[in-house]
Amino acid sequence: MNTIRLIALLFLLALGAACGTDDDSAEPRDTLQRGIPTDPETLDQHKARTIQAADVQRDLGEGLVGYSAVGELVPAAATSWDVSEDGLTYTFHLREGAKWSNGDPVVAAHFVASVERLVDPDTAAFYAQFLSDIAAIEAADDLTLVMTLAQPTPYLLSLLTHPATFPIHTPSVKELGDGFARPGKLVSNGAYVLDAWIPGSVISLRRNEHYWNDASTSIDKVNYHVLVQDSSELNRYRAGQLHITSTVPPDSFAQVQAELGDQLHVAPYLGVYYYGFNLSKPPFKDNPGLRQALSMAIDREQLTAKVTGRGEVPAYSWVPPGTHDYEPPALSYSAMTQAERNQVARNLYKAAGYSDDNPLRFELRYNTSNTQGRVAAAIQNMWKEALGAEATLVNEEFQVLLSNIRGREITQVFRSSWIGDYNDAHTFLKILESDNPANSPGYASDEFDSLMQRAAEQTDLDARRLYLEEAERVMLADHPTIPIYFYLSRHLVSTEIEGWGDNVLDYHYSQHLSFKAAQ
Amino acid sequence: MLRYTLLRIVGAIPTLLLVIALAFLMVHAAPGGPFDDERALPAEVEANIAAAYHLDEPLPKQFVRYVSGLLRGDLGPSYRYVDYSVNELIATAFPYSLRIGALAMALALLIGVSAGTLAALRQGTALDRVVMGFSMTGISIPVFVVAPVLVLLLAVKLQWLPAGWSETGGAGRYILPVVTLALPQIAYIARLTRASMIDVLGRDFIRTAHAQGLGTATIIRVHALKPAMLPVLSYMGPAIAAILTGSVVVEEIFGIPGLGQFFVRGALNRDYTLVLGIVVFYATLIIALNLVVDILYGAIDPRVRYR
Amino acid sequence: MSGNRTVKVTGTFLLAITVAALVGPWISPNDYVTTNLDQILVSPSVSGMHWFGTDGLGRDLFVRTMHGIRVTMLVAVVASLVSLVIGVAYGAIAGFVGGRVDAVMMRLVDTLYALPFIFFVILLMVVFERNFFLIFVAIGAINWLDMARIVRGQTLSLREREFVEAARLTGVSTARIVFRHIAPNLMGIVIVYVTLTIPQAILVESFLSFLGLGVQEPQTSLGALVDAGVNQMERASFALLIPATLLALILMCFNFLGDGLRDYFDARQSP
């Protein structure tokens, strides 16, 4: 008797605990539900480094310059700016009446403090080298900011849209130190304020009434739901619980296209998916012909059509098409048929000393994931059939792979990618400069480095472009990497939402969005 | 009783220390660190970060530092969630795991005991076979097969239940995760109850009760249930551990921000302190719960009490 | 006796599956590695090229499934043997030596029994990067506790039996007693528990594959096939249903087999 009572009591208690603390009300219509694939590691703009952190920060803060819904540079915290003749001095005129979420005015000193904190070694900021071209920055008065550069930096304005350059509310940082970015404490100057953050679950934002442009912000509240599995995110969208997804799972793409085609937004995205070579060890060291052979033997068209299957663009250059003011050169074999490529590849392979009796054996490393595994298996097969080369697949967790790539000891061919930080070819080309820490293959070409240096010295934009394009041509011929395809951004956007603009940087500020008026 | 309890607690401490040391070694032996990223850090910045988190100190020193933190109840900062400490993350995540786990356990007991008793009463009949067949299926089919299929059917196609976890979903969002988690336990408990109940029902004192004219329901309620529950009770320890294990899968599939999910992510992201913190937390919890079960067992079965 | 029939039926099924897994890839014209991007997710057809259809890369699913069964069974059997060896050794020593040593050893088992070993397995896999050999060890390390407990119980009761007394009186060494007299009598119980440990090992391996920590491409196991199938669920349900059904059947058979064997041995031992 007692045992039954005990069990029943347990059950009721648990049920009560479950229901008691819940809010059963349906979601109010003024709240935007968005999906995000992982938690930001922090909302402190100097310590953050991931794309997810930047996405949320773009709703919370505002820099000197911003983007419109379709990806055009527009004034934000600064209303206008003057550039000196030699391109080295920028004078920004800040917006009068702009306020922080606690009512304090936004002044130039806040921007200066932000840059100083960014480059301070004690902050250990990820993007410290971002603003390495800034030689000096000072607040001429409350509303005037003067930046002096070491070199003409044509992409500076694009840089200044990045959250790492957002101003900081100095009184908060002084009082709270590194804890200034927590919910309830964070003072922001953008369209929204941080309401709550439950790690692993949801980040809640609400309207910042002191924002200078609050009148044109339509949506009151935004919830970013942390959904690590893209299939879960899709399920929630289908069930009507999400308005915007962060991606579309590759295996469901065809079906989503068929059923939800009018809500599917696919756009070119500034990112390149590539396989890198470890250039410091054999067999790929000093062996450009062999590297080219491996690159040519990959049937990128088949790969993007059948394996990744979401419409990616095969990559025959390094910098993605659509990059601002740039015409990427193409690899010499981009116009050949795959059969022709295989033929040339085989010759190169033989010339490097390999044959069916003496096949090339190496390891291909990639990070653990269904998609990466499929791509790797497909490419492994292509190399086998076209050349007879035998690649062994090794999958590792992301952190491990990165650490191995950095170490340059055991890697031979590895999978990697690069997403542009700003809309300029420079962000892609600079990582192959010999002294750049993100130079994954260890590419060191004097010719490339000097062309990049010359480009950085130009004030004339056309001349600069020519130098960059030439640098890319040199790099492509050396084959330190195998560009495979260019990324696409994919989102499902509910028909209830208006104001969505596809753009190459995949920035979608919540303040540009609104709910369609109820019928 | 008190002496017994104290002895058990003291006996558990060395095990706990062993567990912590083991986990510490494994986590730090793993290749790849918490701060690796494609956007590589310049060397000085990396050194700064390592120093800030004491990662440049020799391993034994780090271990001592960690354990002394533990004694103060401080599980350290999370490497991955820069703004949060491990204590805060566990405090946020545990209630989710607790609710799902407790509901699943209660459901498993309710259905398992009832089904097992029914099967025992109808031993050898078709009902008995059906119950046992179902329970066997429950043990056999993996959770990560059942769960996505159920979600596809019930949430996406029929839209009867929410597709996944959300903060404001109401009671409905518990149904799928709890049922999925409870399924294997229902099976085990049903089998245990059936076997034990058959055993108890065959004993002399039950036959005496029958002879005295008591009805079946009364016999079960008053005489048979308590002794029959003993094996189920001693299964509670491993059952709780099994539910914890199962919660890792269920949380992953349904996107519930519980401790299981944080653990897996933490291991993959090399968030050392979070992983260690969760292991310590769970180990302490389970040892404590086992102690409670032992005491309950002693309360029910007088033969055990006097050792 | 139904126990006997269960043993026969499940045993036969498992044998059949094992034979199919060994022989299948020989008789099929396909192999498990070759991709064919023009034949992605083709439906199964008994008369056509692909009896079980193809997967997301155009690889033949029949051969891959047979390979998957091989890997799954191999991992499960070896892991169970690992836990068998550890468990029997530990339990026999504890049971035979008895006294304080036994109390300490069993206390350790009791506490370890309750810990979530899955956490340590995940950590192990993460540390050693999916070394195939270590999968066995890691899984085996979870399951030895049950075995140890049972073996200890049996050893304790066997120790008091007459033939052991007789052996001791005639001066036979302890080691000899354990190996020649006690061990053979443990056979029955050990066989039962090995059969019951195997499904647990299979489940752990499947879960690891689900997390992406299992066998490496292009190798596959039933767990990995199910994981891939879950992703293809809407386009090609057969990619999920075939491995899932086989996995469930194998698990059920082992469970029933273990039960049946247990009934059989119990019947033999009761007076």
mmCIF file of C-alpha atoms in Angstrom, chain B residues 35-267:
data_model
loop_
_atom_site.group_PDB
_atom_site.id
_atom_site.type_symbol
_atom_site.label_atom_id
_atom_site.label_comp_id
_atom_site.label_asym_id
_atom_site.label_seq_id
_atom_site.Cartn_x
_atom_site.Cartn_y
_atom_site.Cartn_z
ATOM 1 C CA PHE B 35 41.304 27.776 -27.701
ATOM 2 C CA ASP B 36 42.122 26.384 -31.098
ATOM 3 C CA ASP B 37 40.243 28.044 -33.914
ATOM 4 C CA GLU B 38 40.551 28.578 -37.637
ATOM 5 C CA ARG B 39 41.154 32.241 -36.985
ATOM 6 C CA ALA B 40 44.537 31.482 -35.505
ATOM 7 C CA LEU B 41 45.791 33.561 -32.630
ATOM 8 C CA PRO B 42 49.104 35.322 -32.787
ATOM 9 C CA ALA B 43 51.612 33.758 -30.433
ATOM 10 C CA GLU B 44 51.592 36.431 -27.712
ATOM 11 C CA VAL B 45 47.838 36.386 -27.460
ATOM 12 C CA GLU B 46 47.845 32.603 -27.123
ATOM 13 C CA ALA B 47 50.421 32.827 -24.361
ATOM 14 C CA ASN B 48 48.323 35.437 -22.569
ATOM 15 C CA ILE B 49 45.225 33.277 -22.652
ATOM 16 C CA ALA B 50 47.124 30.204 -21.457
ATOM 17 C CA ALA B 51 48.529 32.159 -18.544
ATOM 18 C CA ALA B 52 45.123 33.571 -17.617
ATOM 19 C CA TYR B 53 43.709 30.055 -17.301
ATOM 20 C CA HIS B 54 46.829 28.570 -15.685
ATOM 21 C CA LEU B 55 47.226 26.154 -18.587
ATOM 22 C CA ASP B 56 50.956 26.791 -18.719
ATOM 23 C CA GLU B 57 51.527 25.338 -15.264
ATOM 24 C CA PRO B 58 52.677 21.721 -14.806
ATOM 25 C CA LEU B 59 49.835 19.220 -14.599
ATOM 26 C CA PRO B 60 50.149 18.224 -10.905
ATOM 27 C CA LYS B 61 50.011 21.882 -9.926
ATOM 28 C CA GLN B 62 46.874 22.379 -12.000
ATOM 29 C CA PHE B 63 45.336 19.327 -10.326
ATOM 30 C CA VAL B 64 46.019 20.614 -6.826
ATOM 31 C CA ARG B 65 44.630 23.977 -7.799
ATOM 32 C CA TYR B 66 41.501 22.290 -9.093
ATOM 33 C CA VAL B 67 40.924 20.122 -6.030
ATOM 34 C CA SER B 68 41.393 23.020 -3.621
ATOM 35 C CA GLY B 69 38.824 24.885 -5.666
ATOM 36 C CA LEU B 70 36.502 21.904 -5.297
ATOM 37 C CA LEU B 71 36.805 21.998 -1.517
ATOM 38 C CA ARG B 72 35.583 25.567 -1.625
ATOM 39 C CA GLY B 73 32.699 24.453 -3.801
ATOM 40 C CA ASP B 74 34.119 26.257 -6.823
ATOM 41 C CA LEU B 75 34.184 24.244 -10.009
ATOM 42 C CA GLY B 76 36.130 26.842 -11.943
ATOM 43 C CA PRO B 77 35.408 29.020 -14.998
ATOM 44 C CA SER B 78 34.154 27.526 -18.226
ATOM 45 C CA TYR B 79 36.639 27.829 -21.083
ATOM 46 C CA ARG B 80 34.019 27.814 -23.748
ATOM 47 C CA TYR B 81 31.374 30.036 -22.134
ATOM 48 C CA VAL B 82 33.595 32.924 -21.206
ATOM 49 C CA ASP B 83 30.977 34.797 -19.209
ATOM 50 C CA TYR B 84 29.841 31.891 -17.072
ATOM 51 C CA SER B 85 31.362 29.753 -14.341
ATOM 52 C CA VAL B 86 30.875 25.995 -14.286
ATOM 53 C CA ASN B 87 28.735 26.298 -11.153
ATOM 54 C CA GLU B 88 26.369 28.613 -12.995
ATOM 55 C CA LEU B 89 26.180 26.382 -16.056
ATOM 56 C CA ILE B 90 25.433 23.305 -13.976
ATOM 57 C CA ALA B 91 22.862 25.224 -11.967
ATOM 58 C CA THR B 92 21.164 26.295 -15.202
ATOM 59 C CA ALA B 93 21.323 22.931 -16.928
ATOM 60 C CA PHE B 94 20.632 20.483 -14.133
ATOM 61 C CA PRO B 95 16.955 21.316 -13.563
ATOM 62 C CA TYR B 96 16.194 20.221 -17.126
ATOM 63 C CA SER B 97 17.927 16.874 -16.724
ATOM 64 C CA LEU B 98 16.357 16.463 -13.306
ATOM 65 C CA ARG B 99 12.811 17.027 -14.484
ATOM 66 C CA ILE B 100 13.100 14.749 -17.475
ATOM 67 C CA GLY B 101 14.911 12.090 -15.458
ATOM 68 C CA ALA B 102 12.544 12.166 -12.505
ATOM 69 C CA LEU B 103 9.486 11.986 -14.744
ATOM 70 C CA ALA B 104 10.986 9.136 -16.694
ATOM 71 C CA MET B 105 11.838 7.235 -13.505
ATOM 72 C CA ALA B 106 8.380 7.744 -12.075
ATOM 73 C CA LEU B 107 6.736 6.705 -15.329
ATOM 74 C CA ALA B 108 8.979 3.655 -15.574
ATOM 75 C CA LEU B 109 8.094 2.593 -12.033
ATOM 76 C CA LEU B 110 4.378 3.133 -12.491
ATOM 77 C CA ILE B 111 4.056 1.292 -15.771
ATOM 78 C CA GLY B 112 6.791 -1.238 -15.131
ATOM 79 C CA VAL B 113 5.477 -2.393 -11.777
ATOM 80 C CA SER B 114 1.880 -2.531 -13.006
ATOM 81 C CA ALA B 115 2.753 -4.420 -16.162
ATOM 82 C CA GLY B 116 5.032 -6.810 -14.326
ATOM 83 C CA THR B 117 2.427 -7.535 -11.665
ATOM 84 C CA LEU B 118 -0.241 -8.112 -14.283
ATOM 85 C CA ALA B 119 2.030 -10.460 -16.186
ATOM 86 C CA ALA B 120 2.807 -12.363 -12.990
ATOM 87 C CA LEU B 121 -0.878 -12.769 -12.167
ATOM 88 C CA ARG B 122 -1.575 -13.985 -15.672
ATOM 89 C CA GLN B 123 1.544 -16.036 -15.955
ATOM 90 C CA GLY B 124 1.708 -18.211 -19.047
ATOM 91 C CA THR B 125 -1.221 -16.562 -20.793
ATOM 92 C CA ALA B 126 -1.174 -14.521 -23.987
ATOM 93 C CA LEU B 127 -1.187 -11.316 -21.947
ATOM 94 C CA ASP B 128 1.957 -12.418 -20.201
ATOM 95 C CA ARG B 129 3.702 -13.060 -23.515
ATOM 96 C CA VAL B 130 2.564 -9.762 -24.979
ATOM 97 C CA VAL B 131 3.828 -7.803 -22.005
ATOM 98 C CA MET B 132 7.144 -9.593 -22.031
ATOM 99 C CA GLY B 133 7.439 -9.211 -25.795
ATOM 100 C CA PHE B 134 6.880 -5.469 -25.599
ATOM 101 C CA SER B 135 9.385 -5.137 -22.822
ATOM 102 C CA MET B 136 11.973 -7.007 -24.831
ATOM 103 C CA THR B 137 11.437 -4.630 -27.754
ATOM 104 C CA GLY B 138 11.826 -1.701 -25.409
ATOM 105 C CA ILE B 139 15.256 -2.874 -24.411
ATOM 106 C CA SER B 140 16.359 -3.750 -27.895
ATOM 107 C CA ILE B 141 15.658 -0.752 -30.087
ATOM 108 C CA PRO B 142 18.149 2.073 -29.542
ATOM 109 C CA VAL B 143 16.844 5.430 -28.382
ATOM 110 C CA PHE B 144 18.331 7.354 -31.275
ATOM 111 C CA VAL B 145 16.299 5.252 -33.697
ATOM 112 C CA VAL B 146 13.009 5.542 -31.856
ATOM 113 C CA ALA B 147 13.255 9.243 -31.123
ATOM 114 C CA PRO B 148 13.696 10.714 -34.622
ATOM 115 C CA VAL B 149 11.005 8.436 -36.021
ATOM 116 C CA LEU B 150 8.559 9.513 -33.326
ATOM 117 C CA VAL B 151 9.415 13.159 -33.870
ATOM 118 C CA LEU B 152 8.865 12.840 -37.596
ATOM 119 C CA LEU B 153 5.522 11.117 -37.135
ATOM 120 C CA LEU B 154 3.977 12.873 -34.186
ATOM 121 C CA ALA B 155 5.484 16.324 -34.357
ATOM 122 C CA VAL B 156 6.151 17.129 -37.961
ATOM 123 C CA LYS B 157 3.560 15.152 -39.868
ATOM 124 C CA LEU B 158 0.663 15.046 -37.395
ATOM 125 C CA GLN B 159 1.661 18.106 -35.385
ATOM 126 C CA TRP B 160 0.199 16.586 -32.224
ATOM 127 C CA LEU B 161 3.257 17.262 -30.134
ATOM 128 C CA PRO B 162 5.971 19.939 -30.189
ATOM 129 C CA ALA B 163 8.920 19.137 -32.427
ATOM 130 C CA GLY B 164 11.485 19.814 -29.811
ATOM 131 C CA TRP B 165 12.286 21.661 -26.718
ATOM 132 C CA SER B 166 11.281 25.268 -26.269
ATOM 133 C CA GLU B 167 11.138 27.414 -23.200
ATOM 134 C CA THR B 168 7.428 28.074 -23.410
ATOM 135 C CA GLY B 169 6.070 24.860 -24.795
ATOM 136 C CA GLY B 170 3.897 23.797 -21.895
ATOM 137 C CA ALA B 171 3.485 20.244 -20.639
ATOM 138 C CA GLY B 172 3.317 18.703 -24.121
ATOM 139 C CA ARG B 173 7.006 19.113 -24.798
ATOM 140 C CA TYR B 174 7.841 16.625 -22.034
ATOM 141 C CA ILE B 175 5.957 13.716 -23.516
ATOM 142 C CA LEU B 176 8.318 12.521 -26.236
ATOM 143 C CA PRO B 177 11.606 12.904 -24.350
ATOM 144 C CA VAL B 178 10.247 11.356 -21.150
ATOM 145 C CA VAL B 179 8.634 8.413 -22.908
ATOM 146 C CA THR B 180 11.735 7.744 -25.007
ATOM 147 C CA LEU B 181 13.930 7.859 -21.917
ATOM 148 C CA ALA B 182 11.585 5.690 -19.834
ATOM 149 C CA LEU B 183 11.115 2.931 -22.411
ATOM 150 C CA PRO B 184 14.150 0.735 -21.615
ATOM 151 C CA GLN B 185 13.573 1.156 -17.874
ATOM 152 C CA ILE B 186 9.919 0.171 -18.152
ATOM 153 C CA ALA B 187 11.121 -2.987 -19.815
ATOM 154 C CA TYR B 188 13.684 -3.874 -17.150
ATOM 155 C CA ILE B 189 11.401 -3.041 -14.253
ATOM 156 C CA ALA B 190 8.524 -5.016 -15.742
ATOM 157 C CA ARG B 191 10.700 -8.089 -16.069
ATOM 158 C CA LEU B 192 12.128 -7.731 -12.579
ATOM 159 C CA THR B 193 8.706 -7.213 -11.044
ATOM 160 C CA ARG B 194 7.229 -10.149 -12.865
ATOM 161 C CA ALA B 195 9.958 -12.535 -11.779
ATOM 162 C CA SER B 196 9.936 -11.279 -8.225
ATOM 163 C CA MET B 197 6.151 -11.237 -7.949
ATOM 164 C CA ILE B 198 5.922 -14.810 -9.232
ATOM 165 C CA ASP B 199 8.403 -15.793 -6.574
ATOM 166 C CA VAL B 200 6.563 -14.007 -3.765
ATOM 167 C CA LEU B 201 3.141 -15.207 -4.817
ATOM 168 C CA GLY B 202 4.307 -18.782 -4.521
ATOM 169 C CA ARG B 203 5.277 -18.416 -0.894
ATOM 170 C CA ASP B 204 3.479 -19.909 2.047
ATOM 171 C CA PHE B 205 2.194 -16.757 3.649
ATOM 172 C CA ILE B 206 0.397 -15.831 0.453
ATOM 173 C CA ARG B 207 -1.300 -19.192 0.369
ATOM 174 C CA THR B 208 -2.364 -18.597 3.920
ATOM 175 C CA ALA B 209 -3.877 -15.262 2.942
ATOM 176 C CA HIS B 210 -5.774 -16.961 0.099
ATOM 177 C CA ALA B 211 -7.045 -19.570 2.478
ATOM 178 C CA GLN B 212 -8.272 -16.810 4.756
ATOM 179 C CA GLY B 213 -10.468 -15.632 1.933
ATOM 180 C CA LEU B 214 -8.710 -12.373 1.015
ATOM 181 C CA GLY B 215 -9.231 -11.128 -2.563
ATOM 182 C CA THR B 216 -6.340 -10.941 -5.047
ATOM 183 C CA ALA B 217 -6.165 -7.161 -5.088
ATOM 184 C CA THR B 218 -5.970 -6.985 -1.319
ATOM 185 C CA ILE B 219 -3.332 -9.698 -1.175
ATOM 186 C CA ILE B 220 -1.147 -7.853 -3.616
ATOM 187 C CA ARG B 221 -1.617 -4.496 -1.996
ATOM 188 C CA VAL B 222 -1.171 -5.573 1.584
ATOM 189 C CA HIS B 223 1.136 -8.575 1.492
ATOM 190 C CA ALA B 224 2.856 -9.200 -1.780
ATOM 191 C CA LEU B 225 3.898 -5.785 -3.104
ATOM 192 C CA LYS B 226 6.392 -4.827 -0.456
ATOM 193 C CA PRO B 227 8.589 -7.930 -0.546
ATOM 194 C CA ALA B 228 8.246 -8.151 -4.331
ATOM 195 C CA MET B 229 9.629 -4.638 -4.630
ATOM 196 C CA LEU B 230 12.954 -5.492 -3.063
ATOM 197 C CA PRO B 231 14.773 -6.452 -6.291
ATOM 198 C CA VAL B 232 13.272 -3.425 -8.018
ATOM 199 C CA LEU B 233 14.549 -1.230 -5.230
ATOM 200 C CA SER B 234 18.047 -2.604 -5.489
ATOM 201 C CA TYR B 235 17.850 -1.988 -9.230
ATOM 202 C CA MET B 236 17.196 1.692 -8.546
ATOM 203 C CA GLY B 237 20.901 2.459 -8.280
ATOM 204 C CA PRO B 238 21.819 1.204 -11.733
ATOM 205 C CA ALA B 239 18.484 2.506 -13.014
ATOM 206 C CA ILE B 240 19.391 6.051 -12.069
ATOM 207 C CA ALA B 241 22.762 5.666 -13.737
ATOM 208 C CA ALA B 242 21.035 4.288 -16.816
ATOM 209 C CA ILE B 243 18.651 7.240 -16.928
ATOM 210 C CA LEU B 244 21.593 9.613 -16.696
ATOM 211 C CA THR B 245 23.272 7.796 -19.544
ATOM 212 C CA GLY B 246 20.106 7.779 -21.608
ATOM 213 C CA SER B 247 19.603 11.467 -20.970
ATOM 214 C CA VAL B 248 22.764 12.206 -22.936
ATOM 215 C CA VAL B 249 21.168 10.728 -26.045
ATOM 216 C CA VAL B 250 17.701 12.147 -25.454
ATOM 217 C CA GLU B 251 18.974 15.643 -24.735
ATOM 218 C CA GLU B 252 21.096 15.523 -27.876
ATOM 219 C CA ILE B 253 18.188 14.457 -30.045
ATOM 220 C CA PHE B 254 15.525 16.761 -28.657
ATOM 221 C CA GLY B 255 17.814 19.697 -28.076
ATOM 222 C CA ILE B 256 17.191 19.911 -24.335
ATOM 223 C CA PRO B 257 19.785 22.128 -22.630
ATOM 224 C CA GLY B 258 20.550 19.646 -19.875
ATOM 225 C CA LEU B 259 23.791 18.390 -18.363
ATOM 226 C CA GLY B 260 24.161 15.493 -20.800
ATOM 227 C CA GLN B 261 24.277 17.841 -23.765
ATOM 228 C CA PHE B 262 26.743 20.143 -22.039
ATOM 229 C CA PHE B 263 28.933 17.183 -21.254
ATOM 230 C CA VAL B 264 29.183 15.910 -24.810
ATOM 231 C CA ARG B 265 29.761 19.404 -26.189
ATOM 232 C CA GLY B 266 32.287 20.121 -23.470
ATOM 233 C CA ALA B 267 34.230 16.957 -24.267
#
